[in-house]
Amino acid sequence: MQLSNDELMGLALDQARLAPDHDDVPVGAVLVMDGKVIAAAHNERELRGDPTAHAEVLALRAAADQRGTSRLDGATLVSTLEPCPMCAGAALLARVERVVFATDDPKAGSLGSLYNFGADPRLNHEFEVVSRVRGAESAALLQAFFAKRRSS
């Protein structure tokens, strides 16, 4: 049985909820191939002390490790936040087929907000973008995290 975008986003949101446990921004991602979730991750920048430890990059790395290749043709990357240039670029280089995200990122979003890495004919690959899937839930997680941080 194929999981819907809504169900997949639920899994990504579950991952996002783990990030604040180690002071990371609540962003989660899952990677799906052949109808199966093969990788799931959440932001670990603070935990690892690694500026590249975004949920999307960690999920792409785990999937590539599992598959034994950097090419993830046919994959869907699901993220609770519109990917930044690094994450959108990683998805592009992995040759994912589709990216689904929950909420727009007006400051760093690279799949429609500031840039559109998924549909730029100057780049060597394009992918489908599905946006605003359970966006209110993701936005609420982010808002609560930053409100708590400001009040501390």
Coordinates of N, CA, C and O in Angstrom, one line a residue:
M1 N 0.8 -1.2 0.0 CA 0.0 0.0 0.0 C 0.9 1.2 0.0 O 1.8 1.4 0.8
Q2 N 0.6 2.1 -0.9 CA 1.4 3.4 -1.1 C 0.9 4.4 0.0 O -0.3 4.6 0.1
L3 N 1.8 5.0 0.7 CA 1.5 6.0 1.7 C 1.2 7.4 0.9 O 1.9 7.7 0.0
S4 N 0.2 8.1 1.4 CA -0.1 9.4 0.8 C 0.9 10.4 1.3 O 1.6 10.2 2.2
N5 N 0.9 11.6 0.6 CA 1.7 12.7 1.0 C 1.4 13.1 2.4 O 2.3 13.4 3.2
D6 N 0.2 13.1 2.8 CA -0.3 13.4 4.1 C 0.3 12.5 5.2 O 0.9 12.9 6.2
E7 N 0.3 11.2 4.9 CA 0.9 10.2 5.8 C 2.4 10.3 5.9 O 3.0 10.2 6.9
L8 N 3.0 10.5 4.7 CA 4.5 10.7 4.7 C 4.9 11.9 5.5 O 5.9 11.9 6.2
M9 N 4.1 13.0 5.3 CA 4.4 14.2 6.1 C 4.3 14.0 7.6 O 5.0 14.5 8.4
G10 N 3.3 13.1 7.9 CA 3.2 12.8 9.3 C 4.4 12.1 9.9 O 4.8 12.4 11.0
L11 N 5.1 11.3 9.1 CA 6.3 10.6 9.5 C 7.4 11.7 9.6 O 8.2 11.6 10.6
A12 N 7.5 12.6 8.7 CA 8.5 13.7 8.8 C 8.2 14.6 10.0 O 9.2 15.0 10.7
L13 N 7.0 14.9 10.3 CA 6.6 15.7 11.5 C 7.1 14.9 12.7 O 7.5 15.6 13.7
D14 N 6.9 13.6 12.8 CA 7.3 12.8 13.9 C 8.8 13.0 14.1 O 9.3 13.2 15.3
Q15 N 9.6 13.0 13.0 CA 11.0 13.2 13.1 C 11.3 14.7 13.6 O 12.2 14.8 14.5
A16 N 10.6 15.6 13.1 CA 10.8 17.0 13.5 C 10.7 17.2 15.0 O 11.4 18.0 15.6
R17 N 9.7 16.5 15.5 CA 9.5 16.7 17.0 C 10.6 16.2 17.8 O 10.7 16.5 19.0
L18 N 11.5 15.4 17.3 CA 12.7 14.9 18.0 C 13.8 15.9 18.1 O 14.6 15.9 19.0
A19 N 13.9 16.8 17.2 CA 15.0 17.8 17.1 C 15.2 18.7 18.3 O 16.3 18.9 18.8
P20 N 14.1 19.3 18.8 CA 14.3 20.2 20.0 C 14.9 19.5 21.2 O 15.4 20.2 22.1
D21 N 14.8 18.2 21.3 CA 15.4 17.5 22.4 C 16.9 17.8 22.6 O 17.5 17.6 23.6
H22 N 17.5 18.2 21.5 CA 19.0 18.5 21.5 C 19.2 19.9 20.9 O 20.2 20.2 20.3
D23 N 18.2 20.8 21.1 CA 18.2 22.2 20.8 C 18.4 22.5 19.3 O 18.8 23.5 18.9
D24 N 17.9 21.5 18.4 CA 17.9 21.8 17.0 C 16.5 22.2 16.6 O 15.5 21.9 17.2
V25 N 16.5 23.0 15.5 CA 15.3 23.5 14.9 C 14.4 22.3 14.4 O 15.0 21.4 13.8
P26 N 13.1 22.3 14.8 CA 12.3 21.1 14.4 C 12.0 20.9 13.0 O 10.9 21.4 12.5
V27 N 12.9 20.3 12.3 CA 12.7 20.0 10.9 C 13.0 18.5 10.7 O 13.9 18.0 11.3
G28 N 12.1 17.8 10.0 CA 12.2 16.4 9.8 C 12.1 16.0 8.4 O 11.5 16.8 7.6
A29 N 12.6 14.9 8.0 CA 12.6 14.5 6.6 C 12.5 13.0 6.5 O 13.0 12.3 7.4
V30 N 11.9 12.5 5.5 CA 11.9 11.0 5.1 C 12.1 10.9 3.7 O 11.8 11.8 2.9
L31 N 12.7 9.8 3.3 CA 13.0 9.5 1.9 C 12.3 8.2 1.5 O 12.5 7.2 2.2
V32 N 11.6 8.2 0.4 CA 10.8 7.1 0.0 C 11.2 6.6 -1.4 O 11.4 7.4 -2.3
M33 N 11.4 5.3 -1.5 CA 11.7 4.7 -2.8 C 10.8 3.4 -2.9 O 10.7 2.7 -1.9
D34 N 10.3 3.2 -4.1 CA 9.4 2.1 -4.3 C 8.3 1.9 -3.3 O 8.1 0.8 -2.8
G35 N 7.8 3.0 -2.8 CA 6.7 3.0 -1.9 C 7.1 2.7 -0.4 O 6.2 2.5 0.4
K36 N 8.4 2.6 -0.2 CA 8.8 2.3 1.2 C 9.7 3.5 1.7 O 10.6 4.0 1.0
V37 N 9.5 3.8 3.0 CA 10.4 4.7 3.6 C 11.8 4.1 3.9 O 11.8 3.0 4.6
I38 N 12.8 4.6 3.3 CA 14.1 3.9 3.4 C 15.1 4.8 4.3 O 16.1 4.3 4.7
A39 N 14.7 6.0 4.6 CA 15.5 6.9 5.5 C 14.6 7.9 6.2 O 13.6 8.4 5.6
A40 N 14.9 8.2 7.4 CA 14.2 9.2 8.1 C 15.3 10.0 9.0 O 16.2 9.3 9.5
A41 N 15.1 11.3 9.1 CA 16.1 12.1 9.9 C 15.4 13.4 10.4 O 14.4 13.8 9.9
H42 N 16.1 14.0 11.3 CA 15.7 15.3 11.8 C 17.0 16.1 11.9 O 18.1 15.6 11.9
N43 N 16.8 17.5 12.0 CA 18.0 18.3 12.1 C 18.9 17.9 13.3 O 18.4 17.6 14.4
E44 N 20.2 17.9 13.1 CA 21.1 17.5 14.1 C 22.4 18.5 14.0 O 23.5 18.1 14.4
R45 N 22.1 19.7 13.6 CA 23.2 20.7 13.5 C 23.9 20.9 14.9 O 25.1 20.9 15.0
E46 N 23.1 21.2 15.8 CA 23.6 21.5 17.2 C 24.1 20.2 17.8 O 25.2 20.2 18.4
L47 N 23.5 19.1 17.7 CA 23.9 17.8 18.2 C 25.3 17.4 17.7 O 26.1 17.0 18.5
R48 N 25.5 17.5 16.4 CA 26.7 17.1 15.8 C 27.8 18.2 15.7 O 28.9 17.9 15.3
G49 N 27.3 19.5 15.9 CA 28.2 20.6 15.6 C 28.6 20.7 14.2 O 29.7 21.0 13.8
D50 N 27.6 20.3 13.3 CA 27.9 20.2 11.9 C 26.9 21.1 11.1 O 25.7 20.8 11.2
P51 N 27.3 22.1 10.4 CA 26.4 23.0 9.7 C 25.6 22.3 8.6 O 24.6 22.9 8.1
T52 N 26.1 21.2 8.1 CA 25.4 20.5 7.1 C 24.5 19.4 7.5 O 23.8 18.8 6.7
A53 N 24.3 19.3 8.8 CA 23.4 18.2 9.4 C 22.0 18.6 9.4 O 21.3 18.5 10.4
H54 N 21.5 19.0 8.2 CA 20.1 19.3 8.0 C 19.3 18.0 7.8 O 19.9 17.0 7.3
A55 N 18.1 17.9 8.2 CA 17.3 16.7 8.1 C 17.3 16.1 6.7 O 17.5 14.9 6.5
E56 N 17.2 17.0 5.7 CA 17.1 16.5 4.3 C 18.4 15.8 3.9 O 18.5 14.8 3.3
V57 N 19.5 16.5 4.2 CA 20.9 16.0 3.9 C 21.1 14.6 4.6 O 21.6 13.7 4.0
L58 N 20.8 14.6 5.9 CA 21.0 13.3 6.6 C 20.1 12.2 6.0 O 20.6 11.1 5.9
A59 N 18.9 12.5 5.6 CA 18.1 11.5 5.0 C 18.6 11.0 3.7 O 18.7 9.8 3.4
L60 N 19.1 12.0 2.9 CA 19.7 11.6 1.6 C 21.0 10.8 1.8 O 21.2 9.8 1.1
R61 N 21.8 11.2 2.7 CA 23.0 10.4 3.0 C 22.7 8.9 3.4 O 23.3 8.0 3.0
A62 N 21.7 8.8 4.3 CA 21.3 7.5 4.8 C 20.8 6.6 3.7 O 21.1 5.4 3.6
A63 N 20.0 7.2 2.8 CA 19.4 6.5 1.7 C 20.5 6.1 0.7 O 20.5 4.9 0.2
A64 N 21.4 7.0 0.4 CA 22.5 6.7 -0.5 C 23.4 5.6 0.1 O 23.8 4.6 -0.6
D65 N 23.7 5.6 1.4 CA 24.4 4.5 2.1 C 23.7 3.2 1.9 O 24.3 2.2 1.6
Q66 N 22.4 3.2 2.2 CA 21.6 2.0 2.1 C 21.6 1.4 0.7 O 21.7 0.2 0.5
R67 N 21.5 2.3 -0.3 CA 21.4 1.9 -1.7 C 22.8 1.6 -2.3 O 22.8 1.0 -3.4
G68 N 23.8 2.1 -1.7 CA 25.2 1.9 -2.3 C 25.4 2.8 -3.5 O 26.3 2.5 -4.3
T69 N 24.7 3.9 -3.6 CA 24.9 4.8 -4.7 C 24.4 6.2 -4.4 O 23.5 6.4 -3.5
S70 N 25.0 7.2 -5.0 CA 24.6 8.6 -4.8 C 23.4 8.9 -5.6 O 22.8 10.0 -5.4
R71 N 23.0 8.1 -6.5 CA 21.8 8.4 -7.4 C 20.6 7.7 -6.8 O 20.5 6.5 -6.7
L72 N 19.6 8.6 -6.5 CA 18.4 8.1 -5.9 C 17.2 8.3 -6.9 O 16.2 8.9 -6.5
D73 N 17.4 7.9 -8.1 CA 16.4 8.0 -9.1 C 15.1 7.4 -8.7 O 15.0 6.3 -8.1
G74 N 14.0 8.1 -8.9 CA 12.7 7.6 -8.5 C 12.3 7.9 -7.1 O 11.2 7.6 -6.6
A75 N 13.2 8.5 -6.3 CA 12.9 8.8 -4.9 C 12.0 10.0 -4.6 O 12.0 10.9 -5.5
T76 N 11.3 10.0 -3.5 CA 10.6 11.2 -3.0 C 11.2 11.6 -1.7 O 11.3 10.8 -0.8
L77 N 11.6 12.9 -1.6 CA 12.1 13.4 -0.4 C 11.0 14.3 0.2 O 10.4 15.1 -0.4
V78 N 10.6 14.0 1.5 CA 9.6 14.7 2.2 C 10.2 15.5 3.3 O 10.9 14.9 4.1
S79 N 9.9 16.8 3.4 CA 10.5 17.6 4.4 C 9.4 18.5 5.1 O 8.5 19.0 4.4
T80 N 9.6 18.8 6.3 CA 8.6 19.6 7.0 C 8.8 21.1 6.7 O 8.0 21.9 7.1
L81 N 10.0 21.5 6.1 CA 10.3 22.9 5.8 C 10.8 22.9 4.3 O 11.6 22.0 3.9
E82 N 10.5 23.9 3.6 CA 11.0 24.1 2.2 C 12.5 24.0 2.3 O 13.1 24.8 3.1
P83 N 13.1 23.2 1.5 CA 14.6 23.0 1.6 C 15.3 24.3 1.2 O 14.9 25.1 0.3
C84 N 16.5 24.5 1.9 CA 17.4 25.6 1.7 C 18.2 25.3 0.4 O 18.1 24.2 -0.2
P85 N 19.1 26.2 0.0 CA 19.9 25.9 -1.2 C 20.7 24.6 -1.1 O 20.8 23.9 -2.1
M86 N 21.3 24.4 0.1 CA 22.1 23.2 0.2 C 21.3 21.9 0.1 O 21.7 21.0 -0.6
C87 N 20.2 21.9 0.7 CA 19.3 20.7 0.7 C 18.7 20.5 -0.7 O 18.6 19.4 -1.1
A88 N 18.2 21.6 -1.3 CA 17.6 21.5 -2.6 C 18.7 21.0 -3.6 O 18.5 20.2 -4.5
G89 N 19.9 21.6 -3.4 CA 21.0 21.1 -4.3 C 21.4 19.7 -4.1 O 21.7 19.0 -5.1
A90 N 21.3 19.2 -2.9 CA 21.6 17.8 -2.6 C 20.6 16.9 -3.2 O 20.9 15.9 -3.8
A91 N 19.3 17.3 -3.2 CA 18.2 16.6 -3.8 C 18.4 16.5 -5.3 O 18.2 15.5 -6.0
L92 N 18.8 17.7 -5.9 CA 19.1 17.8 -7.3 C 20.2 16.8 -7.7 O 20.1 16.1 -8.6
L93 N 21.3 16.8 -6.9 CA 22.5 16.0 -7.2 C 22.2 14.5 -7.0 O 22.7 13.6 -7.7
A94 N 21.3 14.2 -6.1 CA 20.8 12.8 -5.9 C 19.9 12.3 -7.0 O 19.5 11.2 -7.1
R95 N 19.4 13.3 -7.8 CA 18.4 13.0 -8.8 C 17.1 12.5 -8.3 O 16.5 11.6 -8.9
V96 N 16.6 13.0 -7.2 CA 15.3 12.6 -6.7 C 14.2 13.0 -7.8 O 14.4 13.9 -8.6
E97 N 13.1 12.3 -7.7 CA 12.1 12.5 -8.7 C 11.1 13.6 -8.2 O 10.5 14.3 -8.9
R98 N 11.0 13.7 -6.8 CA 10.0 14.6 -6.3 C 10.4 15.0 -4.9 O 10.9 14.2 -4.1
V99 N 10.0 16.3 -4.5 CA 10.2 16.8 -3.2 C 8.8 17.3 -2.7 O 8.2 18.0 -3.4
V100 N 8.5 16.8 -1.5 CA 7.2 17.3 -0.9 C 7.6 18.0 0.4 O 8.4 17.5 1.1
F101 N 7.1 19.2 0.5 CA 7.4 19.9 1.8 C 6.1 20.6 2.4 O 5.1 20.8 1.7
A102 N 6.3 20.9 3.7 CA 5.1 21.3 4.4 C 4.9 22.9 4.4 O 3.9 23.4 3.9
T103 N 5.9 23.6 4.9 CA 5.7 25.0 5.0 C 6.9 25.8 4.2 O 8.0 25.3 4.2
D104 N 6.5 26.9 3.7 CA 7.4 27.7 2.9 C 8.5 28.3 3.9 O 8.2 28.5 5.0
D105 N 9.7 28.6 3.3 CA 10.7 29.2 4.1 C 11.1 30.5 3.3 O 11.9 30.5 2.4
P106 N 10.5 31.6 3.7 CA 10.7 32.9 3.0 C 12.1 33.4 3.1 O 12.6 34.2 2.3
K107 N 12.9 32.9 4.0 CA 14.3 33.4 4.2 C 15.3 32.6 3.5 O 16.4 33.1 3.2
A108 N 15.0 31.3 3.3 CA 16.1 30.4 2.6 C 15.5 29.4 1.7 O 16.2 28.6 1.1
G109 N 14.2 29.4 1.4 CA 13.5 28.4 0.6 C 14.0 28.4 -0.8 O 14.1 29.5 -1.5
S110 N 14.3 27.2 -1.3 CA 14.9 27.1 -2.7 C 14.1 26.3 -3.6 O 14.5 25.8 -4.6
L111 N 12.8 26.1 -3.2 CA 11.9 25.4 -4.2 C 10.6 26.2 -4.4 O 9.5 25.8 -4.5
G112 N 10.9 27.5 -4.6 CA 9.8 28.4 -4.9 C 9.8 29.8 -4.2 O 9.4 30.8 -4.8
S113 N 10.3 29.8 -3.0 CA 10.3 31.1 -2.2 C 11.3 32.1 -2.7 O 11.0 33.2 -3.1
L114 N 12.6 31.7 -2.6 CA 13.7 32.5 -3.1 C 14.2 32.1 -4.4 O 14.6 32.9 -5.3
Y115 N 14.4 30.8 -4.6 CA 14.9 30.2 -5.8 C 14.0 29.0 -6.2 O 13.1 28.7 -5.4
N116 N 14.2 28.4 -7.3 CA 13.5 27.3 -7.7 C 14.4 26.2 -8.3 O 14.4 26.0 -9.5
F117 N 15.1 25.6 -7.4 CA 16.1 24.5 -7.9 C 15.4 23.4 -8.6 O 16.0 22.7 -9.4
G118 N 14.1 23.1 -8.2 CA 13.4 22.0 -8.8 C 13.0 22.2 -10.3 O 12.8 21.2 -11.0
A119 N 13.0 23.4 -10.7 CA 12.5 23.7 -12.1 C 13.3 24.7 -12.8 O 12.8 25.5 -13.5
D120 N 14.6 24.7 -12.6 CA 15.5 25.6 -13.3 C 16.1 24.9 -14.5 O 16.9 24.0 -14.3
P121 N 15.7 25.3 -15.7 CA 16.3 24.6 -16.9 C 17.8 24.7 -17.0 O 18.4 24.0 -17.8
R122 N 18.4 25.7 -16.3 CA 19.8 25.8 -16.4 C 20.6 24.7 -15.7 O 21.8 24.5 -15.9
L123 N 19.9 24.0 -14.8 CA 20.5 23.0 -14.0 C 20.3 21.6 -14.7 O 19.4 21.5 -15.6
N124 N 21.1 20.6 -14.4 CA 21.1 19.4 -15.1 C 20.0 18.4 -14.8 O 20.0 17.3 -15.4
H125 N 19.1 18.8 -13.9 CA 18.0 17.8 -13.5 C 16.9 18.7 -12.9 O 17.1 19.7 -12.4
E126 N 15.7 18.2 -13.2 CA 14.5 18.9 -12.6 C 13.7 17.8 -11.8 O 13.8 16.6 -12.2
F127 N 12.9 18.3 -10.8 CA 12.1 17.4 -10.1 C 10.8 18.0 -9.8 O 10.7 19.3 -9.7
E128 N 9.8 17.2 -9.6 CA 8.5 17.7 -9.2 C 8.5 18.2 -7.7 O 9.2 17.7 -6.9
V129 N 7.8 19.3 -7.5 CA 7.7 19.9 -6.2 C 6.2 20.0 -5.8 O 5.4 20.5 -6.5
V130 N 5.9 19.4 -4.6 CA 4.6 19.5 -4.0 C 4.8 20.3 -2.7 O 5.5 19.8 -1.8
S131 N 4.0 21.4 -2.6 CA 4.2 22.2 -1.4 C 3.0 22.3 -0.5 O 1.9 21.9 -1.0
R132 N 3.2 22.8 0.7 CA 2.1 23.1 1.7 C 1.3 21.8 2.1 O 0.1 21.9 2.2
V133 N 1.9 20.7 2.3 CA 1.3 19.5 2.8 C 1.4 19.6 4.3 O 2.5 19.5 4.8
R134 N 0.3 19.7 5.0 CA 0.3 19.8 6.5 C 1.2 21.0 6.9 O 1.8 20.9 8.0
G135 N 1.1 22.1 6.1 CA 1.9 23.2 6.4 C 1.7 23.9 7.8 O 2.6 24.3 8.4
A136 N 0.4 23.9 8.2 CA 0.0 24.6 9.4 C 0.7 23.9 10.6 O 1.2 24.5 11.6
E137 N 0.7 22.5 10.6 CA 1.3 21.8 11.6 C 2.8 22.0 11.8 O 3.4 22.2 12.9
S138 N 3.5 22.1 10.6 CA 4.9 22.3 10.6 C 5.2 23.8 11.1 O 6.1 24.0 11.9
A139 N 4.4 24.7 10.6 CA 4.6 26.1 11.0 C 4.4 26.3 12.5 O 5.2 27.0 13.2
A140 N 3.5 25.6 13.1 CA 3.2 25.7 14.5 C 4.4 25.1 15.3 O 4.8 25.7 16.3
L141 N 5.0 24.0 14.8 CA 6.2 23.5 15.5 C 7.3 24.5 15.5 O 8.0 24.7 16.5
L142 N 7.5 25.1 14.4 CA 8.6 26.0 14.2 C 8.4 27.3 15.1 O 9.2 27.8 15.8
Q143 N 7.1 27.8 15.1 CA 6.8 29.0 15.8 C 6.9 28.7 17.3 O 7.5 29.5 18.1
A144 N 6.5 27.6 17.8 CA 6.6 27.2 19.2 C 8.1 27.1 19.6 O 8.5 27.6 20.7
F145 N 8.9 26.5 18.8 CA 10.3 26.4 19.1 C 11.0 27.7 19.2 O 11.7 28.0 20.2
F146 N 10.7 28.6 18.3 CA 11.4 29.9 18.3 C 10.8 30.8 19.4 O 11.5 31.6 20.0
A147 N 9.5 30.7 19.7 CA 8.9 31.4 20.8 C 9.6 31.0 22.1 O 9.9 31.9 23.0
K148 N 9.8 29.7 22.3 CA 10.4 29.2 23.5 C 11.8 29.7 23.6 O 12.3 30.1 24.7
R149 N 12.5 29.7 22.5 CA 13.9 30.2 22.5 C 14.0 31.7 22.8 O 14.9 32.1 23.6
R150 N 13.1 32.5 22.3 CA 13.1 33.9 22.6 C 12.8 34.2 24.0 O 13.3 35.2 24.6
S151 N 12.0 33.4 24.7 CA 11.6 33.6 26.1 C 12.6 33.1 27.1 O 12.5 33.4 28.3
S152 N 13.6 32.4 26.6 CA 14.6 31.8 27.5 C 15.7 32.8 27.8 O 16.1 33.6 27.1

